[in-house]
Short mmCIF file of C-alpha atoms in Angstrom, two decimals:
data_model
loop_
_atom_site.label_atom_id
_atom_site.label_comp_id
_atom_site.label_asym_id
_atom_site.label_seq_id
_atom_site.Cartn_x
_atom_site.Cartn_y
_atom_site.Cartn_z
CA MET A 1112 87.31 101.15 17.35
CA PRO A 1113 88.31 102.55 20.76
CA GLU A 1114 86.62 105.66 22.05
CA PRO A 1115 88.61 108.89 21.51
CA SER A 1116 88.56 109.56 25.24
CA GLN A 1117 90.62 106.49 26.04
CA SER A 1118 94.13 107.31 27.22
CA PRO A 1119 97.22 105.33 26.20
CA SER A 1120 97.13 103.82 29.68
CA ASP A 1121 93.52 102.69 29.21
CA LEU A 1122 94.41 101.07 25.89
CA LEU A 1123 97.46 99.31 27.30
CA ASN A 1124 95.62 97.98 30.33
CA LYS A 1125 93.30 96.14 27.95
CA GLY A 1126 96.07 94.78 25.74
CA SER A 1127 99.02 93.72 27.87
CA VAL A 1128 100.71 90.41 27.03
CA ASP A 1129 101.97 87.65 29.31
CA LEU A 1130 105.54 88.53 30.24
CA ALA A 1131 106.49 85.08 31.62
CA PRO A 1132 107.97 83.92 28.27
CA TYR A 1133 109.90 87.18 28.09
CA GLU A 1134 111.43 86.56 31.48
CA ASP A 1135 112.88 83.37 29.99
CA LEU A 1136 114.02 85.28 26.92
CA TYR A 1137 115.70 87.87 29.14
CA LYS A 1138 117.61 85.13 30.95
CA TRP A 1139 118.76 83.75 27.58
CA PHE A 1140 120.08 87.17 26.53
CA HIS A 1141 121.77 87.59 29.91
CA THR A 1142 123.43 84.18 29.71
CA HIS A 1143 124.59 84.70 26.09
CA PRO A 1144 126.14 88.20 25.95
CA GLU A 1145 128.24 89.32 22.98
CA LEU A 1146 130.76 92.13 22.72
CA SER A 1147 130.33 95.21 20.55
CA LEU A 1148 130.55 94.44 16.81
CA GLN A 1149 130.14 90.71 17.55
CA GLU A 1150 126.39 90.53 18.29
CA LYS A 1151 125.77 87.74 15.76
CA HIS A 1152 123.74 85.25 17.82
CA THR A 1153 121.97 88.03 19.70
CA SER A 1154 120.77 89.62 16.47
CA GLU A 1155 119.69 86.24 15.10
CA ARG A 1156 117.58 85.60 18.21
CA VAL A 1157 116.02 89.06 17.93
CA ALA A 1158 115.22 88.61 14.23
CA ALA A 1159 113.75 85.16 14.85
CA HIS A 1160 111.45 86.50 17.55
CA LEU A 1161 110.28 89.38 15.38
CA THR A 1162 109.64 86.93 12.54
CA SER A 1163 107.49 84.78 14.84
CA LEU A 1164 105.17 87.75 15.42
CA GLY A 1165 104.22 87.61 11.73
CA ALA A 1166 103.59 91.33 11.26
CA PHE A 1167 106.94 93.02 10.68
CA ASP A 1168 108.98 93.60 7.54
CA ILE A 1169 112.43 92.72 8.86
CA GLN A 1170 115.88 93.75 7.72
CA THR A 1171 119.14 92.56 9.23
CA HIS A 1172 122.85 93.40 9.08
CA ILE A 1173 122.37 97.17 9.02
CA GLY A 1174 125.49 98.91 10.31
CA GLY A 1175 126.88 95.57 11.41
CA TYR A 1176 124.43 93.28 13.19
CA GLY A 1177 121.62 95.85 13.39
CA VAL A 1178 118.05 94.54 13.08
CA VAL A 1179 115.02 96.62 12.09
CA GLY A 1180 111.35 95.68 11.95
CA VAL A 1181 108.66 97.82 10.29
CA LEU A 1182 104.94 97.37 10.99
CA ARG A 1183 102.64 99.42 8.73
CA ASN A 1184 99.20 99.77 10.26
CA GLY A 1185 97.34 102.42 8.33
CA PRO A 1186 97.70 106.20 8.20
CA GLY A 1187 99.27 108.17 10.99
CA LYS A 1188 102.61 109.02 12.57
CA THR A 1189 105.74 106.92 12.12
CA ILE A 1190 107.27 106.07 15.49
CA MET A 1191 110.69 104.49 16.06
CA LEU A 1192 111.51 102.58 19.24
CA ARG A 1193 115.16 101.64 19.80
CA ALA A 1194 117.06 99.15 21.97
CA ASP A 1195 120.79 98.30 22.05
CA MET A 1196 122.28 94.79 21.98
CA ASP A 1197 125.97 94.68 22.94
CA ALA A 1198 127.54 93.60 26.22
CA LEU A 1199 130.71 94.55 28.12
CA PRO A 1200 134.11 92.94 28.81
CA VAL A 1201 133.30 92.34 32.48
CA LYS A 1202 133.50 89.15 34.58
CA GLU A 1203 130.08 88.64 36.16
CA ILE A 1204 129.97 88.07 39.93
CA THR A 1205 126.22 88.33 40.55
CA ASN A 1206 125.88 84.65 41.54
CA LEU A 1207 122.61 84.50 39.62
CA PRO A 1208 121.59 81.04 38.34
CA TYR A 1209 121.59 82.52 34.82
CA ALA A 1210 124.86 84.44 35.20
CA SER A 1211 127.11 84.73 32.17
CA GLU A 1212 130.14 82.49 31.89
CA VAL A 1213 130.90 83.63 28.35
CA THR A 1214 134.35 84.63 27.13
CA MET A 1215 135.10 86.15 23.72
CA LEU A 1216 138.06 87.44 21.76
CA ASN A 1217 138.04 91.22 21.61
CA GLY A 1218 139.15 93.25 18.59
CA ASP A 1219 142.79 92.79 19.58
CA GLY A 1220 142.47 89.01 19.79
CA VAL A 1221 142.54 88.94 23.60
CA GLU A 1222 140.07 86.60 25.31
CA GLN A 1223 137.86 88.43 27.79
CA PRO A 1224 134.92 87.59 30.06
CA VAL A 1225 131.64 89.10 28.87
CA MET A 1226 128.44 90.11 30.65
CA HIS A 1227 125.41 92.33 30.18
CA ALA A 1228 126.53 94.78 32.83
CA CYS A 1229 124.53 97.70 31.43
CA GLY A 1230 121.01 96.35 30.98
CA HIS A 1231 121.00 95.92 27.21
CA ASP A 1232 119.54 92.44 27.70
CA MET A 1233 116.58 94.09 29.44
CA HIS A 1234 116.31 96.72 26.70
CA MET A 1235 116.01 94.09 23.97
CA THR A 1236 113.51 92.02 25.92
CA CYS A 1237 111.30 95.01 26.69
CA LEU A 1238 111.26 96.09 23.05
CA LEU A 1239 110.40 92.59 21.81
CA ALA A 1240 107.56 92.36 24.33
CA THR A 1241 106.41 95.81 23.22
CA ALA A 1242 106.44 94.65 19.62
CA GLU A 1243 104.14 91.72 20.45
CA THR A 1244 101.86 93.94 22.54
CA LEU A 1245 101.40 96.46 19.74
CA VAL A 1246 100.89 93.72 17.16
CA LYS A 1247 98.03 92.33 19.22
CA MET A 1248 96.60 95.85 19.69
CA GLN A 1249 96.58 96.86 16.02
CA ASP A 1250 92.88 97.71 16.09
CA ALA A 1251 93.59 100.33 18.79
CA TRP A 1252 96.18 102.39 16.92
CA SER A 1253 97.05 103.62 13.45
CA GLY A 1254 100.36 104.54 11.88
CA THR A 1255 103.75 102.92 11.35
CA LEU A 1256 105.85 101.32 14.08
CA ILE A 1257 109.60 100.82 13.64
CA VAL A 1258 111.61 98.76 16.12
CA VAL A 1259 115.39 99.11 15.97
CA PHE A 1260 117.88 96.80 17.66
CA GLN A 1261 121.22 98.58 17.51
CA PRO A 1262 124.70 97.06 17.77
CA ASN A 1263 127.83 98.63 19.23
CA GLU A 1264 126.39 101.17 21.63
CA GLU A 1265 129.11 100.69 24.23
CA ARG A 1266 131.80 101.91 21.83
CA GLY A 1267 129.56 104.73 20.62
CA GLY A 1268 129.55 103.73 16.95
CA GLY A 1269 126.43 101.63 16.36
CA ALA A 1270 123.79 104.28 15.76
CA GLN A 1271 125.96 106.21 13.34
CA ALA A 1272 126.97 102.98 11.59
CA MET A 1273 123.31 102.15 10.94
CA VAL A 1274 122.72 105.64 9.56
CA ASP A 1275 125.84 105.44 7.39
CA ASP A 1276 124.69 102.06 6.10
CA GLY A 1277 121.57 103.65 4.64
CA LEU A 1278 119.09 103.03 7.44
CA TYR A 1279 116.72 105.74 6.23
CA SER A 1280 116.86 104.54 2.63
CA LYS A 1281 115.72 101.09 3.80
CA ILE A 1282 112.87 102.14 6.13
CA PRO A 1283 110.44 105.07 6.47
CA VAL A 1284 111.88 108.15 8.12
CA PRO A 1285 110.24 108.37 11.56
CA ASP A 1286 108.41 111.41 12.88
CA TYR A 1287 109.62 110.71 16.41
CA ILE A 1288 112.28 108.47 17.95
CA PHE A 1289 112.11 107.03 21.46
CA GLY A 1290 114.40 104.96 23.65
CA GLN A 1291 115.08 104.06 27.26
CA HIS A 1292 117.82 102.82 29.58
CA VAL A 1293 117.78 100.72 32.74
CA MET A 1294 119.62 102.60 35.46
CA ARG A 1295 120.52 102.54 39.15
CA LEU A 1296 117.03 103.61 40.22
CA ARG A 1297 114.21 101.94 42.13
CA ALA A 1298 112.65 99.22 39.95
CA GLY A 1299 109.19 100.13 38.70
CA THR A 1300 110.01 103.82 38.38
CA VAL A 1301 110.42 105.86 35.20
CA GLY A 1302 112.17 109.22 34.88
CA CYS A 1303 112.44 111.79 32.09
CA ARG A 1304 113.12 115.49 31.60
CA PRO A 1305 113.03 118.02 28.77
CA GLY A 1306 116.38 119.19 27.42
CA THR A 1307 119.64 117.42 28.16
CA LEU A 1308 119.16 114.10 29.95
CA MET A 1309 122.59 112.55 29.33
CA ALA A 1310 126.00 114.15 28.90
CA ALA A 1311 128.24 114.04 25.88
CA ALA A 1312 131.34 111.87 26.17
CA ASP A 1313 134.73 111.84 24.49
CA SER A 1314 137.34 109.16 25.04
CA MET A 1315 140.91 109.05 23.78
CA ASN A 1316 144.24 107.33 24.16
CA ILE A 1317 147.23 109.61 24.62
CA THR A 1318 150.70 108.28 23.87
CA VAL A 1319 153.63 110.20 25.36
CA PHE A 1320 157.22 109.32 24.59
CA GLY A 1321 160.36 109.02 26.69
CA ARG A 1322 163.81 107.61 26.14
CA GLY A 1323 164.19 104.11 27.50
CA GLY A 1324 167.06 102.97 29.67
CA HIS A 1325 168.26 101.11 32.73
CA GLY A 1326 166.39 101.79 35.95
CA SER A 1327 169.71 102.52 37.71
CA LEU A 1328 170.67 105.24 35.19
CA PRO A 1329 167.69 107.62 35.01
CA HIS A 1330 169.94 110.55 34.03
CA GLN A 1331 170.55 108.83 30.69
CA ALA A 1332 166.85 108.45 29.97
CA VAL A 1333 163.60 110.41 29.77
CA ASP A 1334 161.20 108.63 32.07
CA PRO A 1335 157.66 108.48 30.58
CA ALA A 1336 156.28 107.22 33.90
CA VAL A 1337 157.18 110.49 35.60
CA LEU A 1338 155.95 112.44 32.58
CA ALA A 1339 152.61 110.60 32.61
CA ALA A 1340 152.27 111.08 36.37
CA HIS A 1341 152.64 114.86 35.97
CA ILE A 1342 150.03 114.83 33.21
CA VAL A 1343 147.53 112.82 35.26
CA VAL A 1344 147.82 115.18 38.22
CA ARG A 1345 147.70 118.32 36.11
CA LEU A 1346 144.60 117.15 34.20
CA GLN A 1347 142.68 117.20 37.48
CA SER A 1348 142.89 121.00 37.56
CA ILE A 1349 140.94 121.49 34.34
CA VAL A 1350 137.47 121.09 35.83
CA SER A 1351 138.30 122.59 39.22
CA ARG A 1352 140.11 125.66 37.86
CA GLU A 1353 139.05 126.23 34.24
CA VAL A 1354 135.39 125.16 33.92
CA ASP A 1355 132.62 127.42 35.21
CA PRO A 1356 131.43 125.87 38.52
CA SER A 1357 127.81 126.16 37.32
CA ASP A 1358 128.60 124.02 34.27
CA LEU A 1359 129.19 120.27 33.97
CA GLY A 1360 132.63 118.86 33.24
CA VAL A 1361 134.26 115.55 34.15
CA VAL A 1362 137.82 114.45 33.33
CA THR A 1363 138.70 110.86 34.21
CA VAL A 1364 141.96 109.01 33.63
CA GLY A 1365 140.67 105.46 33.28
CA SER A 1366 143.92 103.72 32.36
CA LEU A 1367 147.66 104.28 32.58
CA HIS A 1368 150.19 101.83 31.16
CA VAL A 1369 153.97 102.23 31.37
CA GLY A 1370 156.66 99.58 30.95
CA GLN A 1371 156.86 95.88 31.74
CA ALA A 1372 159.59 95.48 34.39
CA GLU A 1373 160.63 97.22 37.58
CA ASN A 1374 164.22 97.98 36.55
CA ILE A 1375 163.58 99.22 33.01
CA ILE A 1376 162.67 102.78 32.08
CA ALA A 1377 160.18 102.44 29.22
CA ASP A 1378 160.17 104.52 26.06
CA ARG A 1379 156.46 105.46 26.13
CA ALA A 1380 153.33 105.66 28.29
CA GLU A 1381 149.69 105.22 27.32
CA ILE A 1382 147.00 107.29 29.04
CA GLY A 1383 143.31 106.46 28.61
CA LEU A 1384 141.12 109.53 29.09
CA ASP A 1385 137.36 110.02 29.36
CA LEU A 1386 135.62 113.42 29.24
CA ARG A 1387 131.97 114.33 29.99
CA THR A 1388 130.31 117.62 29.09
CA VAL A 1389 126.92 119.09 28.24
CA LYS A 1390 127.73 122.33 26.41
CA ILE A 1391 129.55 122.24 23.07
CA GLU A 1392 131.75 125.16 24.08
CA THR A 1393 132.73 123.44 27.34
CA ARG A 1394 133.61 120.29 25.44
CA GLN A 1395 135.96 122.24 23.18
CA GLN A 1396 137.41 124.10 26.17
CA ILE A 1397 138.30 120.84 27.93
CA LEU A 1398 139.69 119.19 24.80
CA SER A 1399 141.90 122.24 24.19
CA ALA A 1400 143.06 122.22 27.81
CA VAL A 1401 143.97 118.53 27.61
CA GLN A 1402 146.07 119.12 24.51
CA ARG A 1403 147.75 122.17 26.03
CA ILE A 1404 148.64 120.38 29.27
CA VAL A 1405 149.93 117.21 27.61
CA GLU A 1406 152.09 119.10 25.12
CA ALA A 1407 153.46 121.42 27.83
CA GLU A 1408 154.36 118.54 30.16
CA CYS A 1409 156.08 116.72 27.29
CA MET A 1410 158.15 119.83 26.60
CA ALA A 1411 158.96 120.26 30.30
CA SER A 1412 160.15 116.65 30.53
CA GLY A 1413 162.28 116.82 27.40
CA SER A 1414 160.19 114.26 25.52
CA PRO A 1415 161.95 113.32 22.27
CA ARG A 1416 158.70 113.13 20.25
CA PRO A 1417 155.39 115.00 20.29
CA PRO A 1418 152.47 113.19 21.91
CA ILE A 1419 149.86 111.32 19.88
CA PHE A 1420 146.14 111.85 20.57
CA THR A 1421 143.94 109.00 19.32
CA PRO A 1422 140.15 109.48 19.74
CA THR A 1423 138.42 106.20 20.61
CA ARG A 1424 134.78 107.09 21.31
CA ARG A 1425 132.47 110.06 20.93
CA PHE A 1426 128.92 110.25 22.27
CA PRO A 1427 126.65 113.23 21.64
CA PRO A 1428 124.57 114.70 24.45
CA THR A 1429 121.11 113.14 24.72
CA ASP A 1430 118.75 116.10 24.31
CA ASN A 1431 115.02 115.50 24.73
CA ASP A 1432 112.64 117.47 22.54
CA ALA A 1433 110.52 119.71 24.78
CA TYR A 1434 107.21 118.89 23.05
CA LEU A 1435 107.77 115.14 23.15
CA ALA A 1436 108.93 115.25 26.77
CA ALA A 1437 105.80 117.19 27.74
CA GLU A 1438 103.44 114.83 25.91
CA LEU A 1439 105.13 111.76 27.38
CA ALA A 1440 105.09 113.30 30.85
CA THR A 1441 101.30 113.53 30.65
CA SER A 1442 100.93 109.94 29.47
CA PHE A 1443 103.53 108.54 31.87
CA GLN A 1444 101.97 110.39 34.81
CA GLN A 1445 98.56 108.89 34.01
CA HIS A 1446 100.03 105.40 33.86
CA PHE A 1447 102.82 105.31 36.45
CA HIS A 1448 101.37 107.89 38.87
CA GLU A 1449 103.83 108.54 41.73
CA HIS A 1450 106.38 106.21 40.15
CA PHE A 1451 107.08 108.73 37.37
CA ASP A 1452 109.49 111.65 37.74
CA GLY A 1453 109.13 114.25 35.00
CA ASP A 1454 112.14 116.25 36.15
CA ILE A 1455 114.69 113.55 36.88
CA PRO A 1456 118.24 114.89 37.40
CA ARG A 1457 120.56 114.88 34.41
CA THR A 1458 123.09 112.04 34.39
CA ASN A 1459 126.73 112.02 33.26
CA VAL A 1460 126.22 108.62 31.63
CA SER A 1461 126.28 108.88 27.82
CA GLU A 1462 124.42 107.25 24.92
CA ASP A 1463 124.72 107.29 21.13
CA PHE A 1464 120.92 106.99 20.75
CA SER A 1465 120.47 110.55 19.52
CA ASN A 1466 122.70 109.95 16.48
CA LEU A 1467 119.66 108.24 14.98
CA ALA A 1468 117.87 111.59 15.19
CA ARG A 1469 120.62 114.18 14.73
CA CYS A 1470 121.42 113.02 11.20
CA LYS A 1471 118.02 114.27 9.98
CA ASP A 1472 117.19 116.73 12.76
CA LEU A 1473 114.37 114.49 14.01
CA PRO A 1474 112.68 115.04 17.40
CA CYS A 1475 113.60 112.37 19.94
CA CYS A 1476 113.07 111.59 23.60
CA PHE A 1477 114.83 109.21 25.97
CA TRP A 1478 113.92 108.16 29.50
CA LEU A 1479 115.33 106.12 32.38
CA VAL A 1480 113.82 102.98 33.92
CA GLY A 1481 114.72 101.78 37.42
CA GLY A 1482 116.23 98.32 37.77
CA ILE A 1483 117.15 98.01 41.47
CA ASP A 1484 115.16 95.66 43.71
CA PRO A 1485 112.65 97.88 45.57
CA GLU A 1486 113.35 96.23 48.94
CA LEU A 1487 117.09 96.79 48.58
CA TRP A 1488 116.54 100.35 47.37
CA ASP A 1489 114.23 101.23 50.26
CA ARG A 1490 116.48 99.56 52.82
CA VAL A 1491 119.61 101.38 51.67
CA HIS A 1492 117.89 104.74 51.33
CA GLY A 1493 115.85 104.41 54.50
CA ASP A 1494 118.53 103.47 57.04
CA GLU A 1495 121.68 105.57 57.38
CA THR A 1496 123.45 102.73 59.20
CA VAL A 1497 123.03 100.19 56.39
CA THR A 1498 126.38 99.22 54.87
CA GLU A 1499 124.95 97.57 51.76
CA ASP A 1500 125.74 99.21 48.46
CA ILE A 1501 123.75 99.23 45.24
CA PRO A 1502 125.64 98.10 42.11
CA SER A 1503 125.65 100.59 39.25
CA ASN A 1504 125.76 100.10 35.50
CA HIS A 1505 129.04 98.57 34.29
CA SER A 1506 129.59 96.90 37.66
CA ALA A 1507 130.34 93.16 37.73
CA ARG A 1508 127.40 92.88 40.15
CA PHE A 1509 124.87 94.85 38.10
CA ALA A 1510 121.78 92.86 37.20
CA PRO A 1511 118.31 94.43 37.10
CA VAL A 1512 115.67 92.64 39.14
CA ILE A 1513 113.51 91.12 36.42
CA GLN A 1514 110.21 92.39 37.82
CA PRO A 1515 108.94 95.05 38.10
CA THR A 1516 111.76 96.34 35.85
CA MET A 1517 110.51 94.54 32.77
CA LYS A 1518 106.87 95.52 33.16
CA ALA A 1519 107.81 99.18 33.65
CA GLY A 1520 110.07 99.09 30.59
CA VAL A 1521 107.46 97.45 28.38
CA ASP A 1522 104.71 99.75 29.61
CA ALA A 1523 106.84 102.84 29.01
CA LEU A 1524 107.63 101.88 25.41
CA CYS A 1525 104.00 100.99 24.70
CA ILE A 1526 102.70 104.19 26.30
CA ALA A 1527 105.17 106.27 24.28
CA ALA A 1528 104.08 104.66 21.00
CA LEU A 1529 100.36 104.81 21.80
CA THR A 1530 100.59 108.47 22.78
CA PHE A 1531 101.26 109.31 19.14
CA LEU A 1532 99.69 106.33 17.32
CA LYS A 1533 96.34 106.03 19.06
CA LYS A 1534 93.29 106.56 16.87
#
């Protein structure tokens, strides 16, 4: 039995596993990405690896292709660690020897290139390595460990789908829930903060209607291209003129589709909109402003039909419990030293992680792990004349450097679990 004075870092330093096999596993995940709601082979590989550890009660197909493993190891807290599994419809141009060449049919039956452009391959690998580490360290901790591999994070529905599919009737309800995300930060670093770490996000498609006609006879038509153009420009005034400058708000038009030919006035336009907020009241303010502007522009243009607003995604804000963030800050500081930032700036990137906690008002905490090659990071940030850029998440060139990213991710998950499970 370990001495009570041993810190989580002390325990981990005595029990780390060889990560070389996990580097190979990471490359397999990276080479075999699968789109949201289609993570069949990914989930099978995850379940097979958990089975090989011989200590977890495993359940599959929760909320789609969700996989959960439960390790009961005596009395104590119940801790959940979560990773996501899905990839993105992006054509990889990293030139890595293990780059993805996968294509898949999306939900509309359109074939698309697929890559892990957001680090979910690293998330899965780190959690599987953490699972093995904690299995081999069972004499050093007591309690229940739950590992969750979640589908469909990119579309914002996977966590809620697992909850709706009876997740907490199939497994013990955790005391605390933890997760992490690889980000555009220096590899080997870890960052967290109490309170809101990630913004809420709302996405929607807006359909506005015109009256089609010949391009040479615009007076006989209602041009939805002009209507949509007015809407796009007017939407840009919401944040700059309606949101308190001390608050966070982002309005992005990510797509605009009108017509098929140069000489035809179409009968409708499709606008794809993405919103980011932190405060609930600001979210509602922006949503109301969007509706007001779209409806007013349709009226001004003489649109023959009212617009249609179709929500496509909704992510809650990621709010870190103050107690958990403080406890983890102590443990992370002891382990990562100067490579840990306990007051990392809030990011506008969004996650559905906290839906696993919000449904039962459970405390949760999420942190960020750097994935950018340290030499590249230092070179770009140390020389103002350098023209190199650093790829961000969702970029076709985004690929975390395997080490020290993986070690930091595994260590962070292990430290988080051991902080609350150690004897």
